[in-house]
Short mmCIF file of C-alpha atoms and ligand atoms in Angstrom, two decimals:
data_model
loop_
_atom_site.label_atom_id
_atom_site.label_comp_id
_atom_site.label_asym_id
_atom_site.label_seq_id
_atom_site.Cartn_x
_atom_site.Cartn_y
_atom_site.Cartn_z
CA MET A 1 94.00 117.31 94.56
CA THR A 2 93.81 115.09 97.55
CA ILE A 3 90.33 113.16 98.61
CA HIS A 4 90.34 115.71 101.94
CA GLU A 5 90.92 118.70 99.56
CA ILE A 6 88.27 117.75 97.85
CA ARG A 7 85.78 117.12 100.61
CA ASP A 8 86.75 120.25 102.13
CA GLN A 9 85.57 122.14 98.85
CA LEU A 10 82.45 120.59 98.53
CA ARG A 11 81.20 121.09 101.71
CA LYS A 12 81.88 124.68 101.45
CA ARG A 13 80.20 124.38 97.87
CA GLU A 14 82.93 126.04 95.84
CA VAL A 15 82.56 123.26 93.41
CA SER A 16 80.31 120.71 92.83
CA ALA A 17 81.16 116.78 92.46
CA ARG A 18 80.04 117.33 88.84
CA GLU A 19 83.22 119.93 88.01
CA VAL A 20 85.23 117.52 89.68
CA THR A 21 84.03 114.78 87.87
CA GLN A 22 84.62 116.41 84.74
CA ALA A 23 87.95 117.74 85.52
CA VAL A 24 89.44 114.02 86.25
CA LEU A 25 87.50 112.70 82.71
CA ARG A 26 89.33 115.53 80.69
CA ARG A 27 92.68 114.71 82.18
CA ILE A 28 91.96 111.09 81.21
CA GLU A 29 91.19 112.45 77.68
CA GLU A 30 94.78 114.33 78.18
CA VAL A 31 97.09 111.85 79.20
CA GLU A 32 95.48 108.05 79.30
CA GLU A 33 96.55 107.65 75.17
CA LYS A 34 99.85 107.89 76.80
CA VAL A 35 99.57 106.48 80.18
CA HIS A 36 97.33 103.28 79.42
CA ALA A 37 96.35 102.89 83.29
CA TYR A 38 92.60 101.52 82.47
CA LEU A 39 91.56 98.24 80.99
CA THR A 40 87.75 99.68 81.61
CA LEU A 41 86.19 103.49 81.77
CA THR A 42 83.40 103.94 83.03
CA SER A 43 82.59 107.82 82.43
CA GLU A 44 78.84 107.82 81.62
CA GLU A 45 78.06 105.96 85.10
CA ALA A 46 80.62 108.27 86.68
CA LEU A 47 78.67 111.30 85.36
CA LYS A 48 75.17 109.71 86.64
CA GLN A 49 77.13 108.96 90.44
CA ALA A 50 78.21 112.62 90.18
CA GLU A 51 75.07 113.53 89.86
CA GLU A 52 73.77 111.52 92.66
CA ALA A 53 76.66 113.46 94.84
CA ASP A 54 75.30 116.44 93.91
CA ARG A 55 71.75 115.70 95.13
CA LEU A 56 73.35 113.99 98.43
CA LEU A 57 74.81 117.10 99.19
CA ALA A 58 72.10 119.61 97.72
CA GLY A 59 70.33 118.06 100.93
CA GLY A 60 72.58 118.99 103.54
CA GLY A 61 73.38 117.39 106.49
CA GLU A 62 76.34 115.74 107.08
CA VAL A 63 78.32 114.78 104.26
CA PRO A 64 80.09 111.21 104.05
CA PRO A 65 84.09 111.37 103.28
CA LEU A 66 84.22 109.97 99.71
CA THR A 67 81.15 112.08 98.48
CA GLY A 68 82.12 113.46 94.87
CA VAL A 69 85.78 111.68 94.91
CA PRO A 70 86.52 110.07 91.60
CA LEU A 71 88.09 106.65 92.47
CA ALA A 72 89.80 104.10 90.38
CA ILE A 73 90.00 99.86 91.24
CA LYS A 74 92.37 97.53 90.21
CA ASP A 75 90.94 94.93 87.99
CA ASN A 76 90.92 91.71 90.16
CA LEU A 77 88.09 93.66 92.44
CA CYS A 78 84.66 92.22 91.10
CA THR A 79 82.60 95.38 90.34
CA ARG A 80 78.86 94.24 89.63
CA GLY A 81 77.95 94.55 86.33
CA ILE A 82 81.32 96.15 84.97
CA ARG A 83 83.84 93.33 83.40
CA THR A 84 86.29 92.19 85.85
CA THR A 85 89.35 90.53 83.84
CA CYS A 86 92.69 90.30 86.11
CA ALA A 87 94.17 91.31 83.06
CA SER A 88 94.04 87.80 81.72
CA LYS A 89 91.92 86.72 78.21
CA ILE A 90 90.68 83.95 80.40
CA LEU A 91 88.31 86.48 81.92
CA HIS A 92 88.02 88.67 79.19
CA ASN A 93 84.63 88.11 79.43
CA PHE A 94 83.63 88.15 82.73
CA ILE A 95 81.15 90.43 84.40
CA PRO A 96 80.75 89.74 87.73
CA PRO A 97 77.15 89.10 89.31
CA TYR A 98 77.94 90.65 92.93
CA ASP A 99 80.29 93.35 94.55
CA ALA A 100 83.70 92.84 96.13
CA THR A 101 83.57 93.50 99.72
CA VAL A 102 85.36 96.43 99.31
CA VAL A 103 83.44 98.04 96.53
CA ARG A 104 80.32 97.49 98.40
CA ARG A 105 81.70 99.60 101.22
CA LEU A 106 83.12 102.26 99.22
CA LYS A 107 79.41 102.86 97.50
CA GLU A 108 77.46 102.39 101.01
CA SER A 109 79.79 105.12 102.17
CA GLY A 110 78.01 107.53 99.90
CA GLY A 111 78.18 109.34 96.74
CA THR A 112 81.23 107.80 95.94
CA ILE A 113 82.26 108.26 91.81
CA LEU A 114 83.82 104.88 90.30
CA LEU A 115 85.62 105.89 86.91
CA GLY A 116 86.76 102.32 85.79
CA LYS A 117 89.27 99.87 86.02
CA THR A 118 92.65 99.45 86.10
CA ASN A 119 95.22 97.59 84.40
CA MET A 120 97.50 95.13 86.33
CA ASP A 121 99.76 92.13 85.71
CA GLN A 122 97.89 88.97 84.79
CA PHE A 123 96.14 87.77 87.85
CA ALA A 124 98.65 90.09 89.82
CA MET A 125 101.71 88.37 89.36
CA GLY A 126 104.35 90.13 88.35
CA SER A 127 106.28 93.83 89.18
CA SER A 128 105.87 96.10 86.05
CA THR A 129 102.21 95.70 85.10
CA GLU A 130 103.69 93.90 81.65
CA THR A 131 102.45 90.65 81.90
CA SER A 132 98.95 92.11 81.26
CA SER A 133 97.36 90.73 78.57
CA PHE A 134 96.17 93.89 77.06
CA LYS A 135 98.11 96.83 77.30
CA ILE A 136 101.18 98.27 78.63
CA THR A 137 101.10 100.55 81.59
CA ARG A 138 103.49 103.41 81.24
CA ASN A 139 104.97 105.56 84.40
CA PRO A 140 103.65 108.97 84.45
CA TRP A 141 107.33 109.60 85.22
CA ASP A 142 109.17 108.47 82.64
CA LEU A 143 106.70 107.19 79.90
CA GLU A 144 109.71 104.57 78.95
CA ARG A 145 109.31 102.97 82.36
CA VAL A 146 107.54 100.47 83.94
CA PRO A 147 104.89 101.69 86.42
CA GLY A 148 105.71 98.85 89.02
CA GLY A 149 103.17 95.84 89.38
CA SER A 150 100.89 94.40 89.69
CA SER A 151 98.83 97.28 90.78
CA GLY A 152 100.88 99.39 88.22
CA GLY A 153 97.57 100.69 86.49
CA SER A 154 96.21 102.20 90.21
CA ALA A 155 99.32 103.64 90.80
CA ALA A 156 100.17 105.48 87.23
CA ALA A 157 96.59 106.40 87.72
CA VAL A 158 96.53 107.91 90.79
CA ALA A 159 100.35 109.44 90.09
CA ALA A 160 99.13 110.95 86.64
CA GLY A 161 95.81 112.51 87.90
CA GLU A 162 93.26 110.73 86.31
CA CYS A 163 91.87 109.16 89.48
CA ILE A 164 91.72 111.05 93.11
CA ALA A 165 92.89 107.47 94.63
CA ALA A 166 92.59 103.87 93.72
CA LEU A 167 92.53 100.90 95.85
CA GLY A 168 95.22 98.06 94.74
CA SER A 169 95.97 94.55 95.88
CA ASP A 170 99.28 93.23 97.98
CA THR A 171 100.51 89.57 97.61
CA GLY A 172 104.23 90.34 97.64
CA GLY A 173 104.83 94.31 97.07
CA SER A 174 102.01 95.10 94.46
CA ILE A 175 100.75 97.92 96.40
CA ARG A 176 103.52 99.34 97.86
CA GLN A 177 106.32 98.69 95.25
CA PRO A 178 104.03 100.28 92.59
CA ALA A 179 103.59 103.09 94.73
CA SER A 180 107.20 103.78 94.93
CA HIS A 181 108.11 103.71 91.35
CA CYS A 182 105.14 106.22 90.81
CA GLY A 183 105.72 108.71 93.77
CA ILE A 184 102.48 107.83 95.78
CA VAL A 185 101.30 106.10 98.73
CA GLY A 186 100.10 102.91 99.00
CA LEU A 187 99.48 100.81 102.50
CA LYS A 188 99.26 97.02 102.84
CA PRO A 189 96.74 96.41 105.90
CA THR A 190 97.12 93.79 108.05
CA TYR A 191 96.00 90.49 107.03
CA GLY A 192 92.75 89.86 108.19
CA ARG A 193 92.00 93.75 108.60
CA VAL A 194 89.84 93.81 105.18
CA SER A 195 87.91 91.31 103.98
CA ARG A 196 89.15 90.16 100.42
CA PHE A 197 85.38 88.97 99.60
CA GLY A 198 85.31 89.86 95.62
CA LEU A 199 88.88 89.57 95.04
CA VAL A 200 90.18 87.23 92.61
CA ALA A 201 92.15 85.20 94.65
CA PHE A 202 96.17 84.50 93.85
CA ALA A 203 98.07 83.49 97.21
CA SER A 204 94.97 83.07 99.59
CA SER A 205 97.24 82.94 102.75
CA LEU A 206 99.31 86.09 101.76
CA ASP A 207 96.78 88.44 99.60
CA GLN A 208 95.34 91.64 100.64
CA ILE A 209 93.91 95.20 99.50
CA GLY A 210 94.19 98.39 100.49
CA PRO A 211 94.53 102.36 99.46
CA MET A 212 96.92 104.11 96.63
CA THR A 213 96.79 108.06 97.06
CA ARG A 214 98.43 110.94 96.57
CA ASP A 215 98.75 111.21 100.51
CA VAL A 216 98.64 109.66 104.29
CA ALA A 217 95.43 111.38 105.02
CA ASP A 218 93.83 110.02 102.00
CA THR A 219 95.15 107.02 102.90
CA ALA A 220 94.04 106.89 106.77
CA LEU A 221 90.36 107.65 105.09
CA LEU A 222 89.82 105.14 102.77
CA LEU A 223 91.33 102.54 104.96
CA GLN A 224 88.86 103.43 107.72
CA ILE A 225 85.97 102.39 104.97
CA ILE A 226 87.35 99.38 103.69
CA SER A 227 88.39 97.98 106.78
CA GLY A 228 86.49 95.47 109.52
CA LYS A 229 84.84 92.22 109.94
CA ASP A 230 82.96 90.70 107.21
CA PRO A 231 81.04 87.47 107.53
CA TYR A 232 81.63 86.67 103.95
CA ASP A 233 85.51 86.40 104.58
CA SER A 234 86.26 84.02 107.33
CA THR A 235 89.97 85.10 107.56
CA SER A 236 88.66 88.77 108.51
CA VAL A 237 88.91 89.47 111.55
CA ASP A 238 86.64 90.86 114.56
CA ILE A 239 89.38 93.48 116.00
CA PRO A 240 87.60 96.91 116.36
CA VAL A 241 88.45 99.18 113.64
CA PRO A 242 90.32 102.42 115.14
CA ASP A 243 89.62 105.99 114.15
CA TYR A 244 92.39 105.97 111.99
CA GLU A 245 92.03 109.88 111.25
CA GLN A 246 92.57 110.77 114.96
CA ALA A 247 96.02 108.78 114.38
CA LEU A 248 97.16 111.57 112.11
CA ILE A 249 99.45 113.77 114.25
CA PRO A 250 102.46 115.04 112.84
CA GLU A 251 104.67 113.88 115.31
CA ALA A 252 107.37 110.89 115.74
CA LYS A 253 109.15 112.09 118.74
CA GLY A 254 110.10 108.77 121.34
CA LEU A 255 108.85 106.44 118.38
CA LYS A 256 111.35 103.52 118.23
CA VAL A 257 112.06 102.67 114.61
CA GLY A 258 114.47 99.63 113.69
CA ILE A 259 116.69 99.50 110.56
CA PRO A 260 117.19 96.28 109.97
CA LYS A 261 120.44 95.62 108.78
CA GLU A 262 119.39 92.45 106.56
CA TYR A 263 117.83 95.20 103.99
CA PHE A 264 120.95 97.05 103.20
CA VAL A 265 122.06 94.67 100.61
CA ALA A 266 124.61 94.56 98.01
CA GLY A 267 122.99 95.40 94.70
CA MET A 268 120.63 98.02 96.13
CA ASP A 269 120.94 101.62 93.93
CA PRO A 270 123.18 103.91 95.73
CA GLN A 271 121.03 106.76 94.98
CA VAL A 272 118.07 104.87 96.49
CA GLU A 273 120.36 103.99 100.00
CA GLU A 274 120.79 107.82 99.98
CA ARG A 275 117.31 108.72 100.01
CA ILE A 276 116.72 106.17 102.53
CA ARG A 277 119.53 107.41 104.55
CA GLU A 278 117.85 110.63 104.37
CA VAL A 279 114.79 109.47 105.99
CA ILE A 280 116.41 107.89 108.80
CA ARG A 281 117.90 111.41 109.07
CA THR A 282 114.76 112.92 108.88
CA TYR A 283 113.18 110.59 111.61
CA GLU A 284 116.11 111.22 113.95
CA ALA A 285 115.74 114.82 113.74
CA LEU A 286 111.56 114.31 114.42
CA GLY A 287 112.78 113.33 117.65
CA ALA A 288 112.80 109.27 116.63
CA LEU A 289 114.82 106.91 118.38
CA CYS A 290 116.61 104.86 115.26
CA GLN A 291 118.19 101.71 116.23
CA GLU A 292 119.89 99.07 113.87
CA VAL A 293 117.52 95.56 114.74
CA SER A 294 118.46 91.98 112.77
CA LEU A 295 115.39 89.96 110.93
CA PRO A 296 118.14 86.98 110.50
CA HIS A 297 115.85 85.33 108.08
CA THR A 298 115.74 87.48 105.55
CA PRO A 299 117.91 85.87 103.35
CA TYR A 300 115.47 83.17 102.98
CA ALA A 301 112.26 85.81 102.06
CA LEU A 302 112.08 85.42 98.63
CA ALA A 303 112.32 81.43 98.12
CA THR A 304 110.05 80.98 100.98
CA TYR A 305 107.45 83.65 98.98
CA TYR A 306 107.98 82.11 95.90
CA ILE A 307 107.53 78.34 96.77
CA LEU A 308 104.35 79.34 98.78
CA ALA A 309 102.76 82.04 96.55
CA THR A 310 103.02 79.33 93.45
CA ALA A 311 101.78 76.67 95.68
CA GLU A 312 98.71 79.03 96.78
CA ALA A 313 98.25 80.04 92.84
CA SER A 314 98.41 76.78 91.06
CA SER A 315 95.44 75.26 93.61
CA ASN A 316 93.87 78.76 93.38
CA LEU A 317 94.02 78.92 89.68
CA ALA A 318 92.27 75.29 88.81
CA ARG A 319 88.52 77.12 88.65
CA TYR A 320 89.01 78.33 85.47
CA ASP A 321 88.66 75.66 83.08
CA GLY A 322 86.11 77.38 80.75
CA VAL A 323 82.90 75.16 82.49
CA LYS A 324 81.06 77.81 84.63
CA TYR A 325 82.57 81.55 82.95
CA GLY A 326 85.82 82.94 81.53
CA HIS A 327 86.88 82.18 78.22
CA ARG A 328 86.09 78.56 76.77
CA THR A 329 87.81 77.22 73.52
CA PRO A 330 85.95 77.15 70.34
CA GLU A 331 87.44 74.14 69.00
CA ALA A 332 87.68 71.08 71.49
CA LYS A 333 86.50 67.71 70.44
CA ASN A 334 85.99 66.33 74.04
CA LEU A 335 85.98 67.65 77.60
CA LEU A 336 89.71 66.76 78.55
CA GLU A 337 90.80 68.73 75.37
CA MET A 338 88.31 71.77 76.03
CA TYR A 339 89.89 72.19 79.62
CA CYS A 340 94.03 71.80 78.23
CA LYS A 341 92.96 74.08 75.34
CA THR A 342 90.83 77.06 77.45
CA ARG A 343 93.55 76.90 79.84
CA GLU A 344 96.31 77.07 76.98
CA GLU A 345 94.29 80.05 75.01
CA GLY A 346 93.75 81.94 78.22
CA PHE A 347 96.61 81.92 80.32
CA GLY A 348 99.60 83.86 79.67
CA THR A 349 102.78 83.01 79.98
CA GLU A 350 103.77 83.97 83.59
CA VAL A 351 100.61 82.70 84.78
CA LYS A 352 101.46 79.25 83.43
CA ARG A 353 104.59 79.16 84.67
CA ARG A 354 103.64 79.57 88.02
CA ILE A 355 100.96 77.27 87.74
CA MET A 356 103.67 74.66 86.97
CA LEU A 357 105.56 75.77 89.64
CA GLY A 358 103.15 75.67 92.04
CA THR A 359 101.95 71.92 91.28
CA TYR A 360 105.59 70.70 91.06
CA THR A 361 106.07 71.89 94.83
CA LEU A 362 102.86 70.42 95.80
CA SER A 363 103.45 67.00 94.44
CA ALA A 364 103.67 63.93 95.96
CA GLY A 365 107.43 63.64 97.22
CA TYR A 366 108.17 67.33 96.88
CA TYR A 367 105.61 68.33 99.06
CA GLU A 368 107.69 67.66 101.97
CA ALA A 369 110.84 69.50 100.79
CA TYR A 370 109.67 72.38 99.42
CA TYR A 371 106.02 73.52 100.53
CA ARG A 372 106.27 72.52 104.59
CA LYS A 373 109.69 73.90 104.51
CA ALA A 374 108.65 76.76 103.38
CA GLN A 375 105.85 77.12 105.97
CA GLN A 376 108.06 75.90 108.45
CA VAL A 377 110.34 78.88 107.30
CA ARG A 378 107.33 81.15 107.26
CA THR A 379 107.23 80.43 110.99
CA LEU A 380 110.91 81.79 111.58
CA PHE A 381 110.00 84.75 110.07
CA ARG A 382 107.18 85.49 112.28
CA GLN A 383 109.36 85.01 115.21
CA ASP A 384 112.05 87.40 113.94
CA PHE A 385 109.19 90.05 113.62
CA GLN A 386 107.82 88.91 117.13
CA LYS A 387 111.53 89.52 118.53
CA ALA A 388 112.58 93.02 116.76
CA PHE A 389 108.78 94.66 118.13
CA GLU A 390 109.76 93.60 121.54
CA GLU A 391 112.39 96.02 120.81
CA VAL A 392 110.82 98.51 118.61
CA ASP A 393 107.37 100.14 117.44
CA LEU A 394 108.30 100.46 113.56
CA LEU A 395 110.89 98.63 111.02
CA LEU A 396 111.71 100.97 107.87
CA ILE A 397 113.38 99.64 105.18
CA PRO A 398 113.42 100.48 101.21
CA THR A 399 110.61 99.61 99.43
CA SER A 400 112.25 98.39 96.43
CA PRO A 401 116.13 98.23 95.27
CA THR A 402 116.13 100.36 92.26
CA PRO A 403 113.73 103.55 90.81
CA ALA A 404 111.42 102.13 88.25
CA PHE A 405 113.15 100.35 85.30
CA LYS A 406 112.52 100.69 81.71
CA ILE A 407 109.72 98.91 79.72
CA GLY A 408 110.99 95.17 78.55
CA GLU A 409 114.17 95.35 80.66
CA LYS A 410 113.07 92.43 82.87
CA VAL A 411 110.13 90.76 81.47
CA ASP A 412 112.35 87.89 79.76
CA ASP A 413 114.00 87.64 82.96
CA PRO A 414 111.99 85.82 85.61
CA LEU A 415 114.64 85.57 88.02
CA GLN A 416 115.23 89.47 87.58
CA MET A 417 111.99 90.61 88.27
CA TYR A 418 111.25 88.36 90.97
CA LEU A 419 114.48 89.91 92.89
CA SER A 420 112.62 93.55 92.58
CA ASP A 421 110.19 92.03 95.08
CA ILE A 422 112.85 90.84 97.94
CA PHE A 423 112.31 94.23 100.08
CA THR A 424 108.42 93.71 100.39
CA ILE A 425 107.50 89.93 100.44
CA SER A 426 108.45 89.86 103.95
CA ALA A 427 105.25 92.05 105.40
CA ASN A 428 103.09 89.42 103.60
CA LEU A 429 104.98 86.28 104.66
CA GLY A 430 104.51 88.07 108.74
CA GLY A 431 100.83 88.88 108.25
CA LEU A 432 102.32 92.72 108.78
CA PRO A 433 100.95 96.03 107.90
CA ALA A 434 103.85 98.33 105.68
CA ILE A 435 103.36 101.51 103.97
CA CYS A 436 105.38 102.86 101.33
CA LEU A 437 105.60 106.92 100.86
CA PRO A 438 107.70 109.13 98.71
CA CYS A 439 110.58 110.03 99.72
CA GLY A 440 112.19 112.44 96.80
CA LEU A 441 113.50 112.03 93.58
CA THR A 442 116.86 110.71 91.76
CA ARG A 443 118.97 112.58 89.78
CA GLU A 444 117.23 111.30 86.73
CA GLY A 445 113.65 112.56 88.26
CA LEU A 446 112.41 109.13 89.22
CA PRO A 447 110.27 108.69 92.71
CA VAL A 448 111.30 106.65 95.32
CA GLY A 449 109.81 105.67 98.15
CA PHE A 450 110.52 103.16 101.50
CA GLN A 451 108.28 101.49 103.60
CA LEU A 452 107.51 101.43 107.30
CA MET A 453 106.38 97.79 109.06
CA GLY A 454 104.27 97.96 111.87
CA ARG A 455 102.82 95.34 114.64
CA LEU A 456 100.00 93.14 113.57
CA PHE A 457 96.94 95.56 113.52
CA ASP A 458 98.52 98.78 114.48
CA GLU A 459 97.90 101.07 111.30
CA ALA A 460 97.68 103.42 113.39
CA THR A 461 101.17 103.71 114.35
CA LEU A 462 102.43 103.18 110.79
CA LEU A 463 100.21 106.32 109.73
CA ARG A 464 101.15 108.39 112.61
CA ALA A 465 104.82 107.68 112.02
CA ALA A 466 104.46 108.12 107.99
CA TYR A 467 102.60 111.67 108.59
CA ALA A 468 105.11 112.88 110.79
CA TYR A 469 107.66 111.90 108.03
CA GLU A 470 105.38 113.53 105.26
CA GLN A 471 104.19 116.60 106.93
CA ALA A 472 108.01 117.50 107.37
CA SER A 473 109.64 116.30 104.36
CA GLY A 474 106.65 117.94 101.72
CA TYR A 475 107.78 115.02 99.21
CA HIS A 476 104.32 114.08 98.44
CA ARG A 477 103.58 117.28 97.07
CA LEU A 478 105.78 116.33 94.02
CA ARG A 479 103.78 115.79 90.58
CA PRO A 480 105.10 114.22 87.59
CA PRO A 481 105.81 116.49 84.48
CA ILE A 482 102.83 115.06 82.48
N1 LIG B 501 105.85 90.77 92.42
C1 LIG B 501 105.30 89.80 93.16
C2 LIG B 501 104.81 88.61 92.53
O1 LIG B 501 104.92 88.49 90.95
C3 LIG B 501 104.01 90.30 93.83
C4 LIG B 501 102.47 90.64 93.44
C5 LIG B 501 101.70 90.72 94.00
O2 LIG B 501 102.00 91.25 95.93
N2 LIG B 501 100.52 90.84 94.01
O3 LIG B 501 104.42 87.69 92.76
#
């Protein structure tokens, strides 16, 4: 069920929070040994929280929207008293003394049930969840395939029914690409819409936290709770948060939808392209006005992203030195050796690769040629988007050039892996909100998703257009065979 379906049944007292939670825990028992979505399960706490939720319900009165709804949290969001590892050995023993603001907001909303922490690519670096130090998460639609990444554990858990909804983070597509591969809805909000306090930083000028859910209404509901200014994150913006549930009108008539021609590239799987073309026809049938637009700097997006993201990562990850928290090597003779060995033992290959790339592009002599140049190109992307949004309300593009690939297929080829982000990173470079939702299956039965991108802070239009498509297509009701 979805959050809103559970909410309706709880309000009518047709089920209790305890029954809902037990049902989800049973489901976890059934399928988790195949899917491996979780790094930490907090089943006992969840049952206690369910009792608390039932007490809240018994009290009568207005029932908060998440009461009795079991949720999962990506393991790069700090949870007080619960291990938060970023799927890295370097944080294998880290128990945060505080909650991320988004986690606090979920709790304060009242009666929420937290099931545990989900697997991810180490420090959110990757597109398949295979760079995790601890386990390989499998795609519930085909256990031989990756769930996407880096929020692959959250996506797989939602798709397999191991939670009702989840939170993920998105630096270059990590909410949307796994949502696409697992057949669920995922939203990256505008940069500044949601506080990142307590999100372990990867690339601070790109990171955002967002919902991963079974349908658009649930995404609206979670976004409502996590959005808004936070004094603990100076990059969160003080712009009023609209009522997102009100945006859920199943109507796209008159909406101007831009189809950027640069996004229909060679190398895209023909079945993915077929699905996206069908989405365009559906919008036209709904009365939207679809027109071709151009984002001329698109071919530079991948290179720009991988310079900026690695540069910021190299500086953010300098804090893992074994001194204050996290892993510390047991066998160092002096301070320098302690730093070196700790980092060598703690970080995985992909994380080390990025630290080295980032350190290189920030170093004297190269900074001007790479980092500064990439920042300048970023301005060109913003201008591309500004121009496009003078003509249209939304942009419609694919989420990923292929459906979920096989486990092991790309993990030894970083360039191939990076190429799977080609359609998602531009939203992060531009700071724009973008939603991914399911648009059917390939002939092999693998989900395909598409993206809508909107104007800065215009999540409401995004949700409305997404809702209209979802209600017309019904693809959100497809469930994996598992
Ligand atoms: N896959 C991209 C990367 O490896 C994006 C990751 C993310 O959004 N966290 O950087």
